[in-house]
Tab-separated table of C-alpha atoms in Angstrom:
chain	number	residue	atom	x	y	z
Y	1275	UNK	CA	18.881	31.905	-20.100
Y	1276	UNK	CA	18.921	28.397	-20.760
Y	1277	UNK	CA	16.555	25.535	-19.637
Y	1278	UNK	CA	18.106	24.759	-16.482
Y	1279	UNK	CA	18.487	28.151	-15.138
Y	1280	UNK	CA	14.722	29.138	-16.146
Y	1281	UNK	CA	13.882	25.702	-14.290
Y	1282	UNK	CA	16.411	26.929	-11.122
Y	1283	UNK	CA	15.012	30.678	-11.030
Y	1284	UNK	CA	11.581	28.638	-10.969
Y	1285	UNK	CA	11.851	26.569	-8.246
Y	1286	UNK	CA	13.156	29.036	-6.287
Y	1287	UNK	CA	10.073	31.197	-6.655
Y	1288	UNK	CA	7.859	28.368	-6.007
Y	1289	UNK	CA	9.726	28.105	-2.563
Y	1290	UNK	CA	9.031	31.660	-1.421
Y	1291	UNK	CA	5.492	30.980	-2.761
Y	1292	UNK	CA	5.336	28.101	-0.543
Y	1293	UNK	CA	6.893	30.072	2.382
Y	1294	UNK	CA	4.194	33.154	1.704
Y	1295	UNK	CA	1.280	30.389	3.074
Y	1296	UNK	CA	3.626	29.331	5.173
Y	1297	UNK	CA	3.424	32.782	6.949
Y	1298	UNK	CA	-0.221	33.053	6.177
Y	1299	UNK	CA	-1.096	29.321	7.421
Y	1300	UNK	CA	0.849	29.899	10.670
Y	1301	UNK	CA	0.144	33.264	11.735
Y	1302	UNK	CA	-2.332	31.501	13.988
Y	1303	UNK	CA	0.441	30.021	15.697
Y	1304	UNK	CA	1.734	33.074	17.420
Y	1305	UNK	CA	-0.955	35.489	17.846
Y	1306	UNK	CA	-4.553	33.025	18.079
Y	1307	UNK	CA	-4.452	33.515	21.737
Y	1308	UNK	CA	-3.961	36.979	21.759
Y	1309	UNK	CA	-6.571	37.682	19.154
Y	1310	UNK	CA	-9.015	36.305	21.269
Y	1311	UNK	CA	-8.179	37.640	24.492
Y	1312	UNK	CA	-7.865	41.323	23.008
Y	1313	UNK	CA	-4.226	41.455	23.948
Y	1314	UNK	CA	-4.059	42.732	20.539
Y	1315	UNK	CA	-5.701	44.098	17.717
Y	1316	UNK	CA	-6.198	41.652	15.101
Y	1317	UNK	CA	-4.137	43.665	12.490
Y	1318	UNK	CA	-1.753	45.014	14.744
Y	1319	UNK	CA	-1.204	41.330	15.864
Y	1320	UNK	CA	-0.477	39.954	12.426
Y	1321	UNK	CA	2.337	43.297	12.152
Y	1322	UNK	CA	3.999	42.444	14.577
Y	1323	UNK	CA	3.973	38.613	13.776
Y	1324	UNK	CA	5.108	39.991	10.607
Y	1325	UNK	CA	8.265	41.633	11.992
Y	1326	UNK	CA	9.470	39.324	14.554
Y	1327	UNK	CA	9.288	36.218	11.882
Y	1328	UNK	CA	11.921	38.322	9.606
Y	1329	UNK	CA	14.106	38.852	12.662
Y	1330	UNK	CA	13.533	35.351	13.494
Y	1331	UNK	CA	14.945	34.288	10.528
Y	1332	UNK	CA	18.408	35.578	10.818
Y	1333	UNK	CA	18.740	34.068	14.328
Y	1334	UNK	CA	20.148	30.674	13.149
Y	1335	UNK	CA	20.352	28.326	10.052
Y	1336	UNK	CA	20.680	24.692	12.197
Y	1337	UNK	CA	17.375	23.918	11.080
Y	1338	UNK	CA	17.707	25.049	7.630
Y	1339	UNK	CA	20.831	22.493	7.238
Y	1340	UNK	CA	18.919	19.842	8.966
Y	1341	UNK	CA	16.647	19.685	5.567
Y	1342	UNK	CA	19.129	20.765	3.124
Y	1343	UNK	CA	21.356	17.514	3.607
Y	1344	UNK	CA	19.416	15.611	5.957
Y	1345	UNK	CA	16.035	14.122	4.833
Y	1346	UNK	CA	16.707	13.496	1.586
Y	1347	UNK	CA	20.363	12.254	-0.320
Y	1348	UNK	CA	20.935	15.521	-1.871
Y	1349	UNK	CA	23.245	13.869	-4.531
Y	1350	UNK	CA	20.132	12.095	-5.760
Y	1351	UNK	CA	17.681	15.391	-5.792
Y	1352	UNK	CA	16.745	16.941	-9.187
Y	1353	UNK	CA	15.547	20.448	-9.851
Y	1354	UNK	CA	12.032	18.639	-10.716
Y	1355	UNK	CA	11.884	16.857	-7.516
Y	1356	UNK	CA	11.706	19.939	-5.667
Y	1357	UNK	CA	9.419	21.581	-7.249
Y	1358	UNK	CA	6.812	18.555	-7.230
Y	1359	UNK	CA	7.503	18.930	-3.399
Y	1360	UNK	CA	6.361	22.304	-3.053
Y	1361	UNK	CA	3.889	21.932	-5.313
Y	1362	UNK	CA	2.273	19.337	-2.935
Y	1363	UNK	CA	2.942	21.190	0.314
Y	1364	UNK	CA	1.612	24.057	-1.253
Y	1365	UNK	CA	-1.835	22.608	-2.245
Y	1366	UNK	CA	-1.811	20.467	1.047
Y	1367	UNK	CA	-1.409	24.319	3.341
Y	1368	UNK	CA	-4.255	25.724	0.848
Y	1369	UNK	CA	-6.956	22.663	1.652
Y	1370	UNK	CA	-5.939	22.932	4.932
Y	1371	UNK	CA	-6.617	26.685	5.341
Y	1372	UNK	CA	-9.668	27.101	3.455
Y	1373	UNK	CA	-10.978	24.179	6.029
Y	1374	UNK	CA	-9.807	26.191	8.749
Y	1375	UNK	CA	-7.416	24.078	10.223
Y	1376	UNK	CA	-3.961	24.461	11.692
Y	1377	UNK	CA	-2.223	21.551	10.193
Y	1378	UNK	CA	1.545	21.718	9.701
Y	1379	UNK	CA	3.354	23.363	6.944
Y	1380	UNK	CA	6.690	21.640	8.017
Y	1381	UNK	CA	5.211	18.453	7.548
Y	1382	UNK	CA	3.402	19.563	4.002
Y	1383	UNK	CA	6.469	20.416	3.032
Y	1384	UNK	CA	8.911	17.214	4.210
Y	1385	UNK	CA	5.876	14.965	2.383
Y	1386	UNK	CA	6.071	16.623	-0.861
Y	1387	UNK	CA	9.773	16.332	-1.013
Y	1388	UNK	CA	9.936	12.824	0.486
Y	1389	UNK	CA	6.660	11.926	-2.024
Y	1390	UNK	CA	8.573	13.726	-4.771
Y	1391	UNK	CA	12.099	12.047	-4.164
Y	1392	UNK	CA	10.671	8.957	-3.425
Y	1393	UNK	CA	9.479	8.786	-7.287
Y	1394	UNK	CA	11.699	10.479	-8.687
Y	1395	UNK	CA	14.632	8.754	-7.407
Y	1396	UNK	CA	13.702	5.572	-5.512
Y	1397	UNK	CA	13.352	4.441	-1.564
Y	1398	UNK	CA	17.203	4.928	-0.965
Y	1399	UNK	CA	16.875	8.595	-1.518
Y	1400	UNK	CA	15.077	8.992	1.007
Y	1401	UNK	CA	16.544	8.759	5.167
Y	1402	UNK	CA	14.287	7.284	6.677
Y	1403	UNK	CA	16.179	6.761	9.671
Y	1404	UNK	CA	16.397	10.911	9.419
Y	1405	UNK	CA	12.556	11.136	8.998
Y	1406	UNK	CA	12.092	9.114	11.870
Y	1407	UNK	CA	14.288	11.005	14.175
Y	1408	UNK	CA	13.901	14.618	13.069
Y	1409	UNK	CA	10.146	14.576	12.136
Y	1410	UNK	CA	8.014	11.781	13.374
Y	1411	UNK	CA	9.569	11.161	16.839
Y	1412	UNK	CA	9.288	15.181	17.505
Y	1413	UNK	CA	6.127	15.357	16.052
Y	1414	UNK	CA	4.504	12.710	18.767
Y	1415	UNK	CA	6.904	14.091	21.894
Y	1416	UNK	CA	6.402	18.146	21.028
Y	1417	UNK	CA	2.597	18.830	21.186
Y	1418	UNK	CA	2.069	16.344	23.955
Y	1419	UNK	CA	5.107	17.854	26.073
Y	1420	UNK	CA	3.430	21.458	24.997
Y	1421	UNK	CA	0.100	20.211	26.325
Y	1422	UNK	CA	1.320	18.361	29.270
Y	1423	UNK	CA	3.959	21.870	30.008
Y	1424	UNK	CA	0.966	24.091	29.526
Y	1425	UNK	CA	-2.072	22.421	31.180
Y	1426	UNK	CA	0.448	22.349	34.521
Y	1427	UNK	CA	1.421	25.695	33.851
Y	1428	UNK	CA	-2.295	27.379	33.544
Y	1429	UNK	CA	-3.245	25.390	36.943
Y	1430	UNK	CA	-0.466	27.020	38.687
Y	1431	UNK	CA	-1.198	30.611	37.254
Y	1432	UNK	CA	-5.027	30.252	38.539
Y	1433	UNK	CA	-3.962	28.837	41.335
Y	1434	UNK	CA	-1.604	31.395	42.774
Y	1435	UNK	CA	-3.675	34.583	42.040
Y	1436	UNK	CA	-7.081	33.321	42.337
Y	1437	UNK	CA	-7.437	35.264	45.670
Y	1438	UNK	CA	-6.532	38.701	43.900
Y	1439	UNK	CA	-9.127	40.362	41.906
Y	1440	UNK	CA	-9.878	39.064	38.729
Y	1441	UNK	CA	-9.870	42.354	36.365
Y	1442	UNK	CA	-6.291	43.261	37.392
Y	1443	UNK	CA	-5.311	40.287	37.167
Y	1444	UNK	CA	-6.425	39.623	33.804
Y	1445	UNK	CA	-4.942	43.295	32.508
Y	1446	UNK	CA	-1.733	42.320	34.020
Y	1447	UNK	CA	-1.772	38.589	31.373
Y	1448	UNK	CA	-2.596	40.546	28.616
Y	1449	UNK	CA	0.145	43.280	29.023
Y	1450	UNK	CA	2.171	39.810	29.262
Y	1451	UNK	CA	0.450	38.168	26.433
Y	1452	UNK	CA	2.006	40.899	23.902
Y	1453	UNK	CA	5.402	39.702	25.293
Y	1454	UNK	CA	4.765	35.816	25.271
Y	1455	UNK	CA	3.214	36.282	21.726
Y	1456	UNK	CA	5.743	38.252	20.171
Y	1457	UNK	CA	8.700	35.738	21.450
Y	1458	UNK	CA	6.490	33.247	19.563
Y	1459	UNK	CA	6.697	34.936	16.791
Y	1460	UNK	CA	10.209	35.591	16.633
Y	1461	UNK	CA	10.770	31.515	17.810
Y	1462	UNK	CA	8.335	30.933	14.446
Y	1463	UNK	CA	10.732	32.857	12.460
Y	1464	UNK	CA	13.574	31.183	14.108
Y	1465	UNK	CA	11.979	27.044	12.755
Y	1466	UNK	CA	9.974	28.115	9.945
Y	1467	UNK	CA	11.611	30.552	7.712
Y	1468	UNK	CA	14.463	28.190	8.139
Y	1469	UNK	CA	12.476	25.449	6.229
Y	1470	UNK	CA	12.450	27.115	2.931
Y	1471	UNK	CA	15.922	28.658	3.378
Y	1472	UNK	CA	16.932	24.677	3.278
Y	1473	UNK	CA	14.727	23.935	0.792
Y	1474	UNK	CA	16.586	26.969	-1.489
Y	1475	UNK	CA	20.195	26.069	-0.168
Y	1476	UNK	CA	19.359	22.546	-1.728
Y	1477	UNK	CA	17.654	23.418	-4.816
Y	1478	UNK	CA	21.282	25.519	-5.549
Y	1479	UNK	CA	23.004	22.000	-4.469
Y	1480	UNK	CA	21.132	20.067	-6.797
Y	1481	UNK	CA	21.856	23.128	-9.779
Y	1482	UNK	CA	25.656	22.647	-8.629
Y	1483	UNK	CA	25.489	26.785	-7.489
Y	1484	UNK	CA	26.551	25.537	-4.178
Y	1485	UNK	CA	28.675	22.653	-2.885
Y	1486	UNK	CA	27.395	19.427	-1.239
Y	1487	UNK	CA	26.951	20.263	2.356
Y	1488	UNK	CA	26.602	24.116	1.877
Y	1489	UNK	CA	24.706	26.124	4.320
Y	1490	UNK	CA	21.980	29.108	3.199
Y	1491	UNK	CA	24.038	32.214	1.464
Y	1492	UNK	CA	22.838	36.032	3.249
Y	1493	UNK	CA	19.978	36.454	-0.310
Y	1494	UNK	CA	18.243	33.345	0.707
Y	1495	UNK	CA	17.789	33.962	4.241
Y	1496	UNK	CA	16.922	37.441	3.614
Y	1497	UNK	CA	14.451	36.260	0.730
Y	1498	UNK	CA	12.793	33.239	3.156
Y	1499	UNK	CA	12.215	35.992	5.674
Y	1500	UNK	CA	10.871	38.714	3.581
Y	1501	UNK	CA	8.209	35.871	2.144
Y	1502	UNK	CA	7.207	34.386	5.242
Y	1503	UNK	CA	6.738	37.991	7.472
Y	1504	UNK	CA	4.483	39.226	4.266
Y	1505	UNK	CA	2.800	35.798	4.310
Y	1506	UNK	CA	2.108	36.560	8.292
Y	1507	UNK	CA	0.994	40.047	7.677
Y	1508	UNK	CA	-1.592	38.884	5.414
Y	1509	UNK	CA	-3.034	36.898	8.295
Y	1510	UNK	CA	-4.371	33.808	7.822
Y	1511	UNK	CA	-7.915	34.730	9.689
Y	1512	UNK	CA	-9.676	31.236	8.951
Y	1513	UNK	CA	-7.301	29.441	11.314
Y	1514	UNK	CA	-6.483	31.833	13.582
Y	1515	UNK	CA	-10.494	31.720	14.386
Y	1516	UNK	CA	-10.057	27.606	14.597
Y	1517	UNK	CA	-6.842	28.557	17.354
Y	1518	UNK	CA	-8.772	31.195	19.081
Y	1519	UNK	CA	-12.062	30.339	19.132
Y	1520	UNK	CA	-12.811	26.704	18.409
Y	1521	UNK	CA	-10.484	24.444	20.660
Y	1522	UNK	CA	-11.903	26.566	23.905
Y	1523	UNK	CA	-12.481	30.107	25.289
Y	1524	UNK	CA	-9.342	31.280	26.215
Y	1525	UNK	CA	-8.605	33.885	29.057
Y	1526	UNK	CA	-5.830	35.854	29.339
Y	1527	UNK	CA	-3.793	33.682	31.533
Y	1528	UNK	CA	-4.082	30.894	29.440
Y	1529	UNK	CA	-3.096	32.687	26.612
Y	1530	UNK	CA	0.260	33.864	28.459
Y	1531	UNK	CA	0.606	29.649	29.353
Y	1532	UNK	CA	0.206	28.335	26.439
Y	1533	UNK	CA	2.284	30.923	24.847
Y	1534	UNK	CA	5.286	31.170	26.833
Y	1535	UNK	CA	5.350	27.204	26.036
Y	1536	UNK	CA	4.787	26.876	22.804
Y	1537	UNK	CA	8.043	29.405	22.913
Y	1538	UNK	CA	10.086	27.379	24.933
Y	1539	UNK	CA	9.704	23.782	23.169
Y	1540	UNK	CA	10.239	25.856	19.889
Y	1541	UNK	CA	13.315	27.414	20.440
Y	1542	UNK	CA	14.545	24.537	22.416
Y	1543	UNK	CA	13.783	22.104	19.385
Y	1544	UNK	CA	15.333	25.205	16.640
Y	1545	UNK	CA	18.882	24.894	18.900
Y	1546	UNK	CA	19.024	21.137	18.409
Y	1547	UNK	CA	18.211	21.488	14.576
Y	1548	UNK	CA	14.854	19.568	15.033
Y	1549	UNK	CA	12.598	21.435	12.346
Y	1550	UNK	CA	8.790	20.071	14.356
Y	1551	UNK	CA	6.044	21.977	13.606
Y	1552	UNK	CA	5.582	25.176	15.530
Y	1553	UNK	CA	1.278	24.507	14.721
Y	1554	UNK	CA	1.466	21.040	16.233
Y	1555	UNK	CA	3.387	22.824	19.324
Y	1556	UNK	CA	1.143	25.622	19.569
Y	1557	UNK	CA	-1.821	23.758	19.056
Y	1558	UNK	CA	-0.810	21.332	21.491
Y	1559	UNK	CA	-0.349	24.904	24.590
Y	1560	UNK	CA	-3.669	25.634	23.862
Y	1561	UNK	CA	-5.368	22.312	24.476
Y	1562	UNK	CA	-3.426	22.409	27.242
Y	1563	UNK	CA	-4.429	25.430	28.571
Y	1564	UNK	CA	-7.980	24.807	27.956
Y	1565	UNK	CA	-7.766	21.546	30.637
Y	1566	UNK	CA	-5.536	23.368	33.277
Y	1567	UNK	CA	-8.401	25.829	34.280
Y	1568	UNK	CA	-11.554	24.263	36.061
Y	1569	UNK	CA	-14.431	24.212	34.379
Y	1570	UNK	CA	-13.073	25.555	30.924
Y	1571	UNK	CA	-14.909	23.578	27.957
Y	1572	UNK	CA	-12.327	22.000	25.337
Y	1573	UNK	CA	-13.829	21.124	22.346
Y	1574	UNK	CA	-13.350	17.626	21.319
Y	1575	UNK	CA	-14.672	17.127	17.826
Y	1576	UNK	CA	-12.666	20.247	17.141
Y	1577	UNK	CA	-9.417	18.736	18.442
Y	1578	UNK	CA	-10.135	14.774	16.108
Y	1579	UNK	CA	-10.628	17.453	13.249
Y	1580	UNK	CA	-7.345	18.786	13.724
Y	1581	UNK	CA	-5.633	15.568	14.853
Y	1582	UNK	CA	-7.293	14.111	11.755
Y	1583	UNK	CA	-5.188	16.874	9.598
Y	1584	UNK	CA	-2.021	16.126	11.153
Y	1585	UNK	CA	-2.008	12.095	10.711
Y	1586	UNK	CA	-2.815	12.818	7.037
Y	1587	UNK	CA	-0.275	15.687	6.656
Y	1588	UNK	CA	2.562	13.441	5.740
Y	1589	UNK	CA	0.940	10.900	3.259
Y	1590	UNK	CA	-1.323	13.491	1.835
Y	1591	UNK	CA	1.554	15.858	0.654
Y	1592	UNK	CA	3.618	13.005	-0.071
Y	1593	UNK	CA	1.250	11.398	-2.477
Y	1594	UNK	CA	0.907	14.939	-3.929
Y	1595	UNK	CA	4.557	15.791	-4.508
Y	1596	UNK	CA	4.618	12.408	-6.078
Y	1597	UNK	CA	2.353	12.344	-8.496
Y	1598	UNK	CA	3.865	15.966	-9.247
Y	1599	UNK	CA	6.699	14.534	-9.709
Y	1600	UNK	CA	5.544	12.067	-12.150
Y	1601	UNK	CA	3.972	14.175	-14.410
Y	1602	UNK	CA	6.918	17.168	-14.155
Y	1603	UNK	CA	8.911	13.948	-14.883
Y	1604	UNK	CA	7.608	13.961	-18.659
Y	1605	UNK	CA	9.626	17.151	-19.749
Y	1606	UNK	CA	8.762	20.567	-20.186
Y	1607	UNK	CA	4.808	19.574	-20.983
Y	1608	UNK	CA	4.922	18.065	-17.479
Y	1609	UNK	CA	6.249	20.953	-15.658
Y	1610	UNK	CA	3.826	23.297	-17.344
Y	1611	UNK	CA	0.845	21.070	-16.869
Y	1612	UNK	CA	1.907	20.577	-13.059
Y	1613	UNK	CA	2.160	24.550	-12.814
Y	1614	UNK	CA	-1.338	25.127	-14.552
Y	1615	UNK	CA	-3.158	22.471	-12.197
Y	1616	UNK	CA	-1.346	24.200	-9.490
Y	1617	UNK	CA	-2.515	28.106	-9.893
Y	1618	UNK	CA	-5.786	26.682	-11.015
Y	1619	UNK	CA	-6.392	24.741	-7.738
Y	1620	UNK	CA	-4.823	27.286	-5.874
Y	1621	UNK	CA	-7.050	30.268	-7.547
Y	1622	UNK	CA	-10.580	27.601	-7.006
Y	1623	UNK	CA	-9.262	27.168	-3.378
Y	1624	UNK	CA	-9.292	31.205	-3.212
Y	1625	UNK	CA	-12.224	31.459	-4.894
Y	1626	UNK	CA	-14.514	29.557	-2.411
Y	1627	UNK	CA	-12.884	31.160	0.738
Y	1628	UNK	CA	-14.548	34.411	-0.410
Y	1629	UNK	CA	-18.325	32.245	-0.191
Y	1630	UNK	CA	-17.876	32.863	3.688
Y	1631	UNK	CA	-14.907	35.082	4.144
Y	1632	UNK	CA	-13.256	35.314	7.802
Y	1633	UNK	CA	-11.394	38.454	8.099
Y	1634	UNK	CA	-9.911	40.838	11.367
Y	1635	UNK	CA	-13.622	41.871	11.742
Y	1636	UNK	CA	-14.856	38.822	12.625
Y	1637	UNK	CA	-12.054	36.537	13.553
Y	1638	UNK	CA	-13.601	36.409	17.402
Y	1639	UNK	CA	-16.743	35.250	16.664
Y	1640	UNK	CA	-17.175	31.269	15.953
Y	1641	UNK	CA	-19.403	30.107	13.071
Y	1642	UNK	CA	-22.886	29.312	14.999
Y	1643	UNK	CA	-22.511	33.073	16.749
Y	1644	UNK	CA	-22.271	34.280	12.739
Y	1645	UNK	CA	-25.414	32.113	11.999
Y	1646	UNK	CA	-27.444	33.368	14.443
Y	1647	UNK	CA	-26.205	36.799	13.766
Y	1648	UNK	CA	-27.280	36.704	9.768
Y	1649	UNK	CA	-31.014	35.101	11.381
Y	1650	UNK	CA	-31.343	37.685	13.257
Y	1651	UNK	CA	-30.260	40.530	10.100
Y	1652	UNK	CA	-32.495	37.955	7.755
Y	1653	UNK	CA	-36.157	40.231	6.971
C-alpha cells in the first residue's frame, strides 16, 4: 500500500474516531431530559439513542453534501488538511466533555477544517460567504428560536392541565417523553452522522476515489452510522448530567417541550441542508423550558459556562486544526508527531475523567448533592 493510500485509509479512521465522541458528546442531546425525569433508564436511554442515530443516518445525505463541497473549495483540500481538522475537533469535543459541557461537535468539526484549510491552503479556500450562511447565521437563529418555541410551548402545557391532577398528568409526559426523545434521536442521526459522512465523501474527493461534487457511497453512510450509534451507546454521562441536572430541574412536561422542539428545528434545518448543531438546539429547549414554568430556577452561571463554550467553539478548533496542520505539513514526521500528541492528550483527557467519574449510577445527582453525600460517608 503506498503512502497515499496508508494516509487515505488514515484519515478515514480518524473521521469515525471523531464521529465515536461525536455520539458520545451528544448523547445528552436526545435523552438529558429523559434521564432526569425517569422517562428512561439511563442505559436503556443511551440504547435506544444508539439505534435511532443509525437509522437516522440513512434518512438523507443533504447535509452531508452541504460540507463535502460547501465550506471549503474541495479542489484546494489535501489529505493532511483533513486530518489536522479532525484532529482539532476531536481534542476540542474531549476538553469539552471532560468539563462537562455540551458544546457543539458540528462546530469543532467546521473549525478544524476551516483552521486546517485556512493554513494549509490560504483564505480563498475557505467560503466564507458559506460559513456565514450555513453555520454562523443558524447557529445565532436555532437555539434562540428553540428557546423562544419551547419556553411558549411549556407555558401552554402547564397551563392547560394545571386543573387535572398532577401525578397522572406527569405519567402521561413521560410515556410521551420516550416518544419526543427517541424522534430526537433519530433527527440527531438524521444532522450529525451526516457530518462525518461529508467529511469521508470529501476526503475520497481530495484522494481522486470520487469525483468533484460526489455525494456519500452506501460504506460510508453505513460506517458514519455504525460509529456515531456506538459512540451514543457509550453515553457520554458527564454532559448528560450538565443537560439534566445543571441548567434547571426539569419535570416531565418540560422534558416532552423542549424535546418535541429541539426535534422540529432539527429536522426542519436537516431538509434545508443546514448542518447547526443539534447541542446548541437542544440546549437552547431546555433553557427554554426551564423559563416557561413559574417558579422553575434556571441556572445562570451554568448557562455563561456553556455560552462561553460555544463562542469559543469555532476559533478554538480552528486554531487547533491549524496548527495541526502545520506541523502534519512537515511530512511523514509531522503526521506522526500530530498523531502521538493526539492519543496522548486524548488518553490524559481520559485519564482525569476517572478522578471523579460520572456514570448511569449517578448521572441524576448534581455535584454539591455528591459532596455532601461523600461528608456524610467520610468517618
Amino acid at each position: 500500500m503506498d503512502g497515499v493510500s496508508v494516509l487515505l485509509v488514515a484519515v478515514i479512521i480518524t473521521a469515525l474516531a471523531f464521529d465515536f465522541t461525536n455520539g458520545f458528546h451528544d448523547t445528552a442531546n436526545s435523552m438529558a431530559t429523559s434521564i432526569a425525569t425517569g422517562a428512561l433508564a439511563p442505559r436503556v436511554a443511551v440504547a435506544v439513542a444508539g439505534v435511532l442515530n443509525l437509522v437516522g443516518a440513512f434518512l438523507s445525505t443533504t447535509v452531508a453534501r452541504t460540507i463535502s463541497g460547501g465550506i471549503v473549495d474541495d479542489k484546494a483540500v489535501s489529505l493532511t488538511m483533513i486530518f489536522a481538522g479532525l484532529i482539532g475537533a476531536i481534542l476540542w469535543n474531549m476538553i469539552t466533555w471532560l468539563a462537562g459541557l455540551p458544546s457543539s461537535s458540528s462546530h469543532a468539526l467546521f473549525g478544524g477544517l476551516i483552521g486546517a484549510v485556512w493554513v494549509g491552503s490560504g483564505g480563498d479556500a475557505v467560503r466564507f460567504g458559506q460559513v456565514v450562511e450555513k453555520i454562523v447565521i443558524p447557529a445565532i437563529v436555532s437555539p434562540v428560536l428553540a428557546c423562544l418555541t419551547s419556553l411558549l410551548a411549556t407555558y401552554l402545557a402547564y397551563v392547560l392541565t394545571q386543573r387535572s391532577p398532577s401525578e397522572p398528568v406527569s405519567r402521561g409526559f413521560r410515556v410521551g417523553q420516550i416518544g419526543s426523545a427517541s424522534l430526537v434521536a433519530l433527527a440527531h442521526g438524521t444532522n450529525d452522522a451526516q457530518k462525518t459522512m461529508g467529511v469521508i465523501t470529501l476526503t475520497l474527493i481530495a484522494a481522486g476515489v470520487l469525483g468533484q461534487g460526489s455525494g456519500p457511497p452506501w460504506w460510508v453512510t453505513l460506517s458514519a452510522g455504525l460509529a456515531i450509534s456506538l459512540g451514543t451507546y457509550a453515553g457520554g454521562w458527564r454532559i448528560i448530567r450538565t443537560m439534566g441536572k445543571g441548567l434547571t430541574d426539569i419535570e416531565s412536561p418540560q422534558g416532552f417541550t423542549a424535546e418535541t422542539t429541539a426535534t422540529t428545528v432539527i429536522l426542519v434545518s436537516s431538509h434545508m441542508g443546514f448542518p447547526l448543531s443539534t447541542t446548541q438546539v437542544c440546549a437552547g429547549g431546555i433553557l427554554g423550558a426551564g423559563l416557561g414554568r413559574k417558579l422553575a430556577e434556571v441556572r445562570w452561571g451554568v448557562a455563561g459556562r456553556i455560552a462561553v463554550s460555544w463562542v469559543l467553539t469555532l476559533p478554538a478548533a480552528a486554531s487547533a486544526g491549524g496548527v495541526a496542520a502545520w506541523l502534519a505539513g512537515r511530512g511523514d514526521i509531522g503526521l506522526v508527531l500530530v498523531a502521538g500528541a493526539a492519543v496522548a492528550a486524548v488518553s490524559g483527557m481520559y485519564a482525569l475523567s476517572r478522578r471523579k467519574p460520572v456514570h448511569a449510577d449517578n448521572v441524576n445527582q448534581t455535584p454539591d448533592r455528591e459532596a455532601q453525600q461523600a461528608d456524610s460517608a467520610a468517618p
